[in-house]
CSV table of C-alpha atoms in Angstrom, one decimal:
chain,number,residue,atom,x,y,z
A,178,UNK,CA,12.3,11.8,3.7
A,179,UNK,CA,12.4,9.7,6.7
A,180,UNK,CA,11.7,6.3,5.7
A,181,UNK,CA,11.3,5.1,9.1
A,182,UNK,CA,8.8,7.7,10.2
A,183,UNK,CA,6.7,6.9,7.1
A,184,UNK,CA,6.5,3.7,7.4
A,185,UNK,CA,5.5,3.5,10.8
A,186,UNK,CA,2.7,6.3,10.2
A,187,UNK,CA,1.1,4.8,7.1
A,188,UNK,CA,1.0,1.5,8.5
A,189,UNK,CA,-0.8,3.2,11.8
A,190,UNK,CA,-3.1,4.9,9.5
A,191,UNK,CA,-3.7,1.8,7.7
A,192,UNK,CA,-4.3,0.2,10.8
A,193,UNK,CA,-7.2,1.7,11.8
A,194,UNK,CA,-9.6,0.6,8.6
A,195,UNK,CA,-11.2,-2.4,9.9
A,196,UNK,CA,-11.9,-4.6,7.0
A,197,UNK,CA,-11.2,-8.5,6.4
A,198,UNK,CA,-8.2,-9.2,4.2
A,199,UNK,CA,-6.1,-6.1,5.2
A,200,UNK,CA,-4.2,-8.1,6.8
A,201,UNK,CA,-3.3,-10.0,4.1
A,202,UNK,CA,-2.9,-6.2,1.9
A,203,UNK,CA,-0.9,-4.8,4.7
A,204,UNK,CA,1.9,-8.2,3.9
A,205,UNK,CA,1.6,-7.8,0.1
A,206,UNK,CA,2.9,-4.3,0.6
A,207,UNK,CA,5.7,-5.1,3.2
A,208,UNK,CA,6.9,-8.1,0.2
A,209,UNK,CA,6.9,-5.6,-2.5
A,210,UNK,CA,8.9,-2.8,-2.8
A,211,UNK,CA,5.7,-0.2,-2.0
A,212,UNK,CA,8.2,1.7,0.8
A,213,UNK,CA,11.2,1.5,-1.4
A,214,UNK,CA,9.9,2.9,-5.0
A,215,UNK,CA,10.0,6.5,-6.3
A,216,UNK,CA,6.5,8.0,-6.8
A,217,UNK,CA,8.0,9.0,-10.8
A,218,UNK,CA,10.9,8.2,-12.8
A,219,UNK,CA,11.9,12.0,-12.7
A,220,UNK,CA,8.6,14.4,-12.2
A,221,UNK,CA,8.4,13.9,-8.5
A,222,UNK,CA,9.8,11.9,-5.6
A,223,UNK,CA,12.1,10.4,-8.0
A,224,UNK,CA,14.0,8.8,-5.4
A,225,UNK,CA,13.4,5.5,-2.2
A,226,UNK,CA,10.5,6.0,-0.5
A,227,UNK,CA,8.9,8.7,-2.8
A,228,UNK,CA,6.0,6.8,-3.5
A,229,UNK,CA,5.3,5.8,0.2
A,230,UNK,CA,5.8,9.4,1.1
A,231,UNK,CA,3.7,10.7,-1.5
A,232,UNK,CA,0.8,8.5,-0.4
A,233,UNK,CA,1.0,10.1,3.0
A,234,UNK,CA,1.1,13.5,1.0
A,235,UNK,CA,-2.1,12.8,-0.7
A,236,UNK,CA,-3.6,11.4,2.5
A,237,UNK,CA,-2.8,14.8,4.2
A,238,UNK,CA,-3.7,16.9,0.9
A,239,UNK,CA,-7.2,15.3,0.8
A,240,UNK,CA,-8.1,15.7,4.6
A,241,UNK,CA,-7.0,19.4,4.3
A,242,UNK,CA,-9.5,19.9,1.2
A,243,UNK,CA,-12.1,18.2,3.7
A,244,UNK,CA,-14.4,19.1,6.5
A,245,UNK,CA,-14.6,16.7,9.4
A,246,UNK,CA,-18.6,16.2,10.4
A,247,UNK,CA,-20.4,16.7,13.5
A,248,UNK,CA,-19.4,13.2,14.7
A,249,UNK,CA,-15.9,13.7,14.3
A,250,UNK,CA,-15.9,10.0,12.5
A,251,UNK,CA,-16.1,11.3,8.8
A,252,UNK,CA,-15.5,13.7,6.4
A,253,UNK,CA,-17.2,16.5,4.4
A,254,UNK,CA,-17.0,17.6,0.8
A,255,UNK,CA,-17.7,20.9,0.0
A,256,UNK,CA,-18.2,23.1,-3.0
A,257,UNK,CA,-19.7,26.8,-2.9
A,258,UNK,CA,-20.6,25.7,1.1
A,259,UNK,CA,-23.3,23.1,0.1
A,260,UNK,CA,-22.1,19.4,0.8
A,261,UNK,CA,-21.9,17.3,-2.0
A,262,UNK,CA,-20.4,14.1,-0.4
A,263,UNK,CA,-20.1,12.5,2.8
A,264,UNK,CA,-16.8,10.5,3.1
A,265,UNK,CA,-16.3,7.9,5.6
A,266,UNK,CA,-12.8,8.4,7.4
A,267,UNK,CA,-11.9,4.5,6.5
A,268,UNK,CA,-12.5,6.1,2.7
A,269,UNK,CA,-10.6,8.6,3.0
A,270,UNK,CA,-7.5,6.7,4.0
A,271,UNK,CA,-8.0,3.6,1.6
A,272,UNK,CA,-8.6,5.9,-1.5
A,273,UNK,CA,-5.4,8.1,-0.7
A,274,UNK,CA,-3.0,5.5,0.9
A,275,UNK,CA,-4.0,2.7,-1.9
A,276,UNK,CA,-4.4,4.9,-5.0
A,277,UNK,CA,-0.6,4.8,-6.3
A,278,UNK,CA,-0.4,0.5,-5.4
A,279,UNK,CA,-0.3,-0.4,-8.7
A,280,UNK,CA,3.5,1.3,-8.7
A,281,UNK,CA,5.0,-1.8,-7.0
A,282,UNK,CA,7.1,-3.7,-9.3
A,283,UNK,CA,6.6,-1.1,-11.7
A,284,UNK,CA,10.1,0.7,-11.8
A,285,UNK,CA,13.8,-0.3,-12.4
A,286,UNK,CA,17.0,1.3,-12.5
A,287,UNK,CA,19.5,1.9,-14.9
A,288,UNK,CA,23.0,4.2,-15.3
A,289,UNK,CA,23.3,6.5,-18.2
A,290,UNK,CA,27.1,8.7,-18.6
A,291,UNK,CA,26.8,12.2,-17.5
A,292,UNK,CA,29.4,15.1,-17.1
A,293,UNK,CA,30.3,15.9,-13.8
A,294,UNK,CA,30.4,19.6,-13.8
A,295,UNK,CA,32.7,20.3,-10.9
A,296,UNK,CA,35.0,17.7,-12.2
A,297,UNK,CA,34.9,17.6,-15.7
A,298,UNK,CA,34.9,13.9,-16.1
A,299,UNK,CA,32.1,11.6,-17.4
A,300,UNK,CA,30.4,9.0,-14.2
A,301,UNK,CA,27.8,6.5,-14.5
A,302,UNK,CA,24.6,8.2,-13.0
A,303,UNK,CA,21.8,5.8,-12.0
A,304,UNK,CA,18.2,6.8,-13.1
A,305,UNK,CA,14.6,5.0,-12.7
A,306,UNK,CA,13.0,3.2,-15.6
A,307,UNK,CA,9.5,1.8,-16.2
A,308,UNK,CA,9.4,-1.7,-15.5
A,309,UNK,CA,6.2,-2.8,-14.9
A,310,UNK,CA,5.6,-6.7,-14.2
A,311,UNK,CA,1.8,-6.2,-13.9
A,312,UNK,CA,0.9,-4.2,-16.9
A,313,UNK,CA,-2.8,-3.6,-16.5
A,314,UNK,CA,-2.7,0.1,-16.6
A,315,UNK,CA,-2.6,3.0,-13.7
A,316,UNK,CA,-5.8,3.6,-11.5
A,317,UNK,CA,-7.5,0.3,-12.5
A,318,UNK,CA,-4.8,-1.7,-11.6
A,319,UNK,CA,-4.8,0.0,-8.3
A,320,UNK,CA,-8.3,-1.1,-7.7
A,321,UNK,CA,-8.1,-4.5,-8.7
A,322,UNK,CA,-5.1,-5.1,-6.6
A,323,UNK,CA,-7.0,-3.7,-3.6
A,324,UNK,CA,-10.1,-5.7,-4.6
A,325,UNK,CA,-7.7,-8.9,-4.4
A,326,UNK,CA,-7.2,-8.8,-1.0
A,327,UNK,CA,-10.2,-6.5,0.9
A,328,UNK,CA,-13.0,-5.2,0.6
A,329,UNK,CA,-13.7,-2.1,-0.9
A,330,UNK,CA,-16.9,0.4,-1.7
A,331,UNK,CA,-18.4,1.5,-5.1
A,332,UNK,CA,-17.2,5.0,-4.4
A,333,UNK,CA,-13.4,4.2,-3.6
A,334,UNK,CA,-13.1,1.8,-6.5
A,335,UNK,CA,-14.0,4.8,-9.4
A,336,UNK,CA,-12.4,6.9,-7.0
A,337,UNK,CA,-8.8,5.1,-7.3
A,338,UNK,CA,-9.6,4.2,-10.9
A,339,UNK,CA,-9.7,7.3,-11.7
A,340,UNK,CA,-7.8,9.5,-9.9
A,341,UNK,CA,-5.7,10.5,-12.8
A,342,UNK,CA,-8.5,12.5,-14.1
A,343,UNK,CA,-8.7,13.5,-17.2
A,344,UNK,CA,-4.7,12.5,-18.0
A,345,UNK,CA,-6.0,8.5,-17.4
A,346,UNK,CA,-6.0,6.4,-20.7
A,347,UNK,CA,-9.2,6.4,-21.4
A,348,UNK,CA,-11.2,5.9,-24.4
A,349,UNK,CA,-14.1,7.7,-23.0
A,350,UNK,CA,-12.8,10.7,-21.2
A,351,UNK,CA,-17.0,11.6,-20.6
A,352,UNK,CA,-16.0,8.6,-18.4
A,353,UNK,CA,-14.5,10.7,-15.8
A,354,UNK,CA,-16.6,13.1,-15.6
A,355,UNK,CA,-20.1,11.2,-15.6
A,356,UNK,CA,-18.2,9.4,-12.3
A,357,UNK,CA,-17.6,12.5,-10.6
A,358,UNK,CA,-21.3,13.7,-10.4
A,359,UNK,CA,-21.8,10.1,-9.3
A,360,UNK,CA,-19.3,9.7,-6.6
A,361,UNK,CA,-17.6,13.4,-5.9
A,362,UNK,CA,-15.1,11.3,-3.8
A,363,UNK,CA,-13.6,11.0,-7.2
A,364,UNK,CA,-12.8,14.6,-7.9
A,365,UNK,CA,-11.7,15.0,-4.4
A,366,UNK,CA,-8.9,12.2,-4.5
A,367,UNK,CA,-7.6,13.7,-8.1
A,368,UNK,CA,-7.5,17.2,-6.7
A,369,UNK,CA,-5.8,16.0,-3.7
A,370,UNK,CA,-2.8,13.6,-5.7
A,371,UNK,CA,-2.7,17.2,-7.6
A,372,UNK,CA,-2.0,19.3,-4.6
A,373,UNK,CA,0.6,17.0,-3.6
A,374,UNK,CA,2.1,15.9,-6.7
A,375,UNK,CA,2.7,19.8,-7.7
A,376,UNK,CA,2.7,22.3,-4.5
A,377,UNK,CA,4.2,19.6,-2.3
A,378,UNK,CA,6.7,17.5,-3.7
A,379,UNK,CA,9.8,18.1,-5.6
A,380,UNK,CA,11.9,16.2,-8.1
A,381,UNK,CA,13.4,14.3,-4.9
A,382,UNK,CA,12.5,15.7,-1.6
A,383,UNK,CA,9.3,17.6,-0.2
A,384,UNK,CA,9.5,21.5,-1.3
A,385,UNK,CA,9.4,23.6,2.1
A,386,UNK,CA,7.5,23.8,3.5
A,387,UNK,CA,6.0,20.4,3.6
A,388,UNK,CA,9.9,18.7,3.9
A,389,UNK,CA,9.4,18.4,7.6
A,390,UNK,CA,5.4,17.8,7.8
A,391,UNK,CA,4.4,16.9,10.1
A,392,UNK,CA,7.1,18.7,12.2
A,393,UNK,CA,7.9,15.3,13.5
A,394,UNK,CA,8.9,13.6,10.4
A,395,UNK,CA,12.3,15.6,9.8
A,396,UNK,CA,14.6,14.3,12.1
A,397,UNK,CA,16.9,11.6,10.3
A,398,UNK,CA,15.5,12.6,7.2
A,399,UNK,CA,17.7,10.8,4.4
A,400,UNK,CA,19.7,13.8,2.5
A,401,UNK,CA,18.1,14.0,-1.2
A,402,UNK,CA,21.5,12.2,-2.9
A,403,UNK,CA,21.6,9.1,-1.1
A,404,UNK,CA,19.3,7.3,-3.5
A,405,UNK,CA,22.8,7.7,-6.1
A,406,UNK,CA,24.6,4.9,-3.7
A,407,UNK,CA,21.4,3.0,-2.8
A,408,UNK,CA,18.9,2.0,-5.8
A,409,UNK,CA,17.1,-0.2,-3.6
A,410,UNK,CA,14.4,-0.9,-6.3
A,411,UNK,CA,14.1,-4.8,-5.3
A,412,UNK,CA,15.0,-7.2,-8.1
A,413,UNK,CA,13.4,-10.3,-8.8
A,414,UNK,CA,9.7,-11.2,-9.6
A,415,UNK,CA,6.5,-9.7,-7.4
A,416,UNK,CA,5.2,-12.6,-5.3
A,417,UNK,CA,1.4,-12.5,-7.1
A,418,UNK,CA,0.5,-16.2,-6.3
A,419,UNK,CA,-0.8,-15.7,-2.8
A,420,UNK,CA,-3.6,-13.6,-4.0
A,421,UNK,CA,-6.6,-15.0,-5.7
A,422,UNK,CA,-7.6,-14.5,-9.4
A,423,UNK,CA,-8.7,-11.2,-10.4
A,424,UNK,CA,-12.3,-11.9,-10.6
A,425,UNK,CA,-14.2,-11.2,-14.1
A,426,UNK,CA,-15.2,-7.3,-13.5
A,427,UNK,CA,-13.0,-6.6,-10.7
């Protein structure tokens, strides 16, 4: 992954949705450890920057399941060549670069002994740990820390809320599905954090061939083991205050 590339292209991206208050989202992110954090503990892009790279995964995932219009300015949603949705191309990059937020200040890191094979000798292996300092739950908490600092449209927020699908902690799961013949955005987003979460991404590193897309991104990619000498999961307590309250039905 190359850090520097990423961060430079999602903040480009980001750039482009014109919206009061991003500027104020855009800062939250650059204080919390948003280009730092693994997208997983283990499952994928269990190592620095996964979760900023798999944002721009899901972001490229969801435009390649889309269609752009006749204006060039939006997007398309498909099924059986009928369009069921019309997606703004602001939409499409606040649902897919903003879904996964709510993992800043979520993990930690910890060492457990392993067995070095080669060696025979037991080391101290770092890992990732769940620590979450905002425990208000997955694709909800997402939205409401969007809604904190921007604006955002009825069809983003059940979009980001839940874009887990059916795996979301819901008591309701005929929540889900009621929202997607409401807003189809919703399915789109879930299929899209699907495509990248299992054909793209690995347990550290994109699988080829999407490790160097875009072509551009691979040069001075950081090699897969250097998270081992460089947990840089920051420490310390998220900086919540400048944001307003949560409003009652956020």
């Amino acid at each position: 992954m190359n850090t520097d590339y990423n961060i430079a292209r999602f903040e480009r991206e980001l750039g482009k949705v014109q919206r009061p208050g991003m500027d104020k989202l855009l800062e939250y992110i650059r204080k919390s450890d948003f280009y730092t954090a693994p997208a997983s503990t283990k499952y994928h892009l269990a190592a620095p920057g996964g979760l900023l790279q798999h944002s721009l995964n899901v972001l490229d995932a969801l435009r390649g399941l889309l269609v752009r219009d006749e204006t060039g300015e939006g997007w398309l949603y498909t099924v059986g060549g009928t369009t069921v949705a019309t997606i703004p191309e602001d939409s499409v990059t606040v649902m897919a670069l903003l879904h996964d937020i709510c993992k800043t200040h979520f993990y930690g890191t910890s060492t457990r002994n392993q067995k070095n094979d080669a060696t025979g000798k037991w080391e101290k292996v770092p890992f990732y740990t769940v620590d979450d300092k905002m425990p208000l739950g997955h694709g909800p908490k997402s939205a409401m820390i969007v809604k904190q600092y921007t604006t955002r449209t009825t069809a983003e927020m059940y979009a980001i809320w839940h874009h887990m699908g059916m795996t979301g902690d819901y008591e309701n799961d005929n929540a889900v599905g009621k929202s997607i013949e409401m807003f189809p955005a919703v399915l789109a987003l879930h299929t899209a954090d699907m495509m990248a979460s299992r054909f793209m991404e690995g347990e550290k590193e994109n699988k080829p061939p999407f490790d160097s897309y875009p072509p551009e991104a691979s040069s001075g990619a950081a090699s897969a083991g250097e998270w081992a000498d460089n947990p840089t999961t920051p420490t310390g307590e998220p900086e919540f205050q400048d944001a307003p309250p949560l409003s009652e039905g956020a």
